[in-house]
Short mmCIF file of C-alpha atoms in Angstrom, two decimals:
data_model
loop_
_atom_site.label_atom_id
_atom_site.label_comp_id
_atom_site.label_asym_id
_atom_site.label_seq_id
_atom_site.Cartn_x
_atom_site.Cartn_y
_atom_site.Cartn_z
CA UNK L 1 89.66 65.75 74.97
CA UNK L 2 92.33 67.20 77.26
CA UNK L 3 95.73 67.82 76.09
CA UNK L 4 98.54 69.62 78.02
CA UNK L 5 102.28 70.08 77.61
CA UNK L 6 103.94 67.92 80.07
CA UNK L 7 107.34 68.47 80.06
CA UNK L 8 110.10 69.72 77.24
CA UNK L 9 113.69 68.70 76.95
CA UNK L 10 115.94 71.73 76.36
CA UNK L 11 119.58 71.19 75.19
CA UNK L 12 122.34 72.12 77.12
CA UNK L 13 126.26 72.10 77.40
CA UNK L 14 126.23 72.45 80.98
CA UNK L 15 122.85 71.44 82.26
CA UNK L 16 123.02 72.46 85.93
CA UNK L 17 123.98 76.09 85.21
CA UNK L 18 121.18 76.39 82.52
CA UNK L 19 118.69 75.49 84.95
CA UNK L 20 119.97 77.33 86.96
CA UNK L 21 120.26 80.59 84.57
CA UNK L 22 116.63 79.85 84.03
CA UNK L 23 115.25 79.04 87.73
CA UNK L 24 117.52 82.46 88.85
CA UNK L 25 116.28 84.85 85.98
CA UNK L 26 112.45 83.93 86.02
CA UNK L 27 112.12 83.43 90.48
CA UNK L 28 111.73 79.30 90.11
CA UNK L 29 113.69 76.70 91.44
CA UNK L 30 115.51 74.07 90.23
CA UNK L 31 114.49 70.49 90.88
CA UNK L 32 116.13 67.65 91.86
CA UNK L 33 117.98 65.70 89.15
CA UNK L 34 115.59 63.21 88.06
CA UNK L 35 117.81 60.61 85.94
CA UNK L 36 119.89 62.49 83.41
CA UNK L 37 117.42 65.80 83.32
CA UNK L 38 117.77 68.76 85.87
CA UNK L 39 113.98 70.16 85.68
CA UNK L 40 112.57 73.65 86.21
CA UNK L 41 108.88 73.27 86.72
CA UNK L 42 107.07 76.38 85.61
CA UNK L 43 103.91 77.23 87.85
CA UNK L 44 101.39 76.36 85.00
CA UNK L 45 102.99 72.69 85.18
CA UNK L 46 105.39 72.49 82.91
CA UNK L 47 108.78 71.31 83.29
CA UNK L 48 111.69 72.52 81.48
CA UNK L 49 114.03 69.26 81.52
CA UNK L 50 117.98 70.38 81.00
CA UNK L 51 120.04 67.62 79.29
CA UNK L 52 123.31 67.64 78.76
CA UNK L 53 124.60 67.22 74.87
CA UNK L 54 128.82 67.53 74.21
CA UNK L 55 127.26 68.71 70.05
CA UNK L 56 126.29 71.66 68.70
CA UNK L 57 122.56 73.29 69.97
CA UNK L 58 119.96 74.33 67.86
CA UNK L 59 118.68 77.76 69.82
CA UNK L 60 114.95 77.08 70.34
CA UNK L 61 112.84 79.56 71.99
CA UNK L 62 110.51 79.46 75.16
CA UNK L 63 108.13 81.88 75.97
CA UNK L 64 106.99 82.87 79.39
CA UNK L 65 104.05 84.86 80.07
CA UNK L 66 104.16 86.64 83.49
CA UNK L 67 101.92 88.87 84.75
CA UNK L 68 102.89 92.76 84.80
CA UNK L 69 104.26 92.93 88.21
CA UNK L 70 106.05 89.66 87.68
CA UNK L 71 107.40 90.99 84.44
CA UNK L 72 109.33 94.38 86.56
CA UNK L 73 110.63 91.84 88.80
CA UNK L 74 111.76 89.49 85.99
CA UNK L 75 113.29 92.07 83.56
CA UNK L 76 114.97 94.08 86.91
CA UNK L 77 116.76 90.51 86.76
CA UNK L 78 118.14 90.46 83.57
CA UNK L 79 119.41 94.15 83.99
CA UNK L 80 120.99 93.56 87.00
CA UNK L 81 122.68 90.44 84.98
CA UNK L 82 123.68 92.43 82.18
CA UNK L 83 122.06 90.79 79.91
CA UNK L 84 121.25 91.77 76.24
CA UNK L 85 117.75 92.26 75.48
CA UNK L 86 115.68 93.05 72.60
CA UNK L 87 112.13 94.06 71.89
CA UNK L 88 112.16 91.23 68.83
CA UNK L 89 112.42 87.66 68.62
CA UNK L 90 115.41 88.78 64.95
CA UNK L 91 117.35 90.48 67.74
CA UNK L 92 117.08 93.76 65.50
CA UNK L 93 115.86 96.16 68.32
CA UNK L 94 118.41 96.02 71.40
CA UNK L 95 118.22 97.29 74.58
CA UNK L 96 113.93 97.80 73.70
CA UNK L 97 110.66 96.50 75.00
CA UNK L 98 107.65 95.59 72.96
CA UNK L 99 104.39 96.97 73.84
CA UNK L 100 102.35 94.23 71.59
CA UNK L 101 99.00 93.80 72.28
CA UNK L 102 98.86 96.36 74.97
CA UNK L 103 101.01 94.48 76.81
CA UNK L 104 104.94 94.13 77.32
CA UNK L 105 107.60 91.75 75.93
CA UNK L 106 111.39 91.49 75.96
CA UNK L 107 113.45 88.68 74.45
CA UNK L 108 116.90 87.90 76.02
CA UNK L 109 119.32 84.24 75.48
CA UNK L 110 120.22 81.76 78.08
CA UNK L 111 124.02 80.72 78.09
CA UNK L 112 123.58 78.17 75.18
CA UNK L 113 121.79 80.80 72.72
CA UNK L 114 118.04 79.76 73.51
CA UNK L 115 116.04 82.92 72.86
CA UNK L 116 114.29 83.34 75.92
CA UNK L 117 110.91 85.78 76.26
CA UNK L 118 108.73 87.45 78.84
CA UNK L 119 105.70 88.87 78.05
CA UNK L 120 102.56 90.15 79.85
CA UNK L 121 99.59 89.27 76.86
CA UNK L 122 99.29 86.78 74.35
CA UNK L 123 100.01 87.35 70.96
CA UNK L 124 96.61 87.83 68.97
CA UNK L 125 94.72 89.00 72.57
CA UNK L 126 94.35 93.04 71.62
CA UNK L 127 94.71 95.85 73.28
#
């Protein structure tokens, strides 16, 4: 059996700046509307679909793994932004890295409070 993540809807208040924060932050682009969704396709397939909602958002979190050169380039971004970051998906360690796994990790939240994280290993992979 084969079974991939196609595509997830992500709340938004203003959909075409989210996918935008998101396309801008991580190097992507931002797709064409496709009925009431503006997608971000992520390299592995995936497609982040933005969708406007006028109610509160439940913050969900998406994680991104990058590779360590991508991950410079990526976290240079939300820097230059001046963005909060933390080394922990409680948000108890600002303005930190984690080095899980051997890798690296940062967490950081789009403009509608989605905890948002880069990271260069899997959880559970060693190192």
């Amino acid at each position: 059996m084969t079974v991939e993540l196609n595509h997830t809807i992500v709340a938004a208040h203003d959909k075409h700046a989210s996918a935008r924060f998101l396309a801008d932050i991580l190097g992507l682009s931002v797709s064409p509307q496709y009925g009431p969704f503006v997608p971000v396709r992520i390299p592995n397939g995936v497609t982040l679909d933005y969708l406007d909602t006028s109610g509160p958002i439940t913050p969900q979190h998406y994680a991104f793994l990058v590779s360590e050169d991508d991950f410079d380039t990526i976290f240079a971004r939300v820097r230059a932004a001046g963005l909060t970051y933390w080394a922990d998906p409680g948000h108890r360690r600002p303005g930190e890295i984690n080095r899980n796994d051997g890798g690296r990790g940062a967490y950081f939240d789009d403009p509608d409070g989605h905890s948002l994280e880069i990271l260069t290993r899997p959880y559970g992979s060693g190192g």
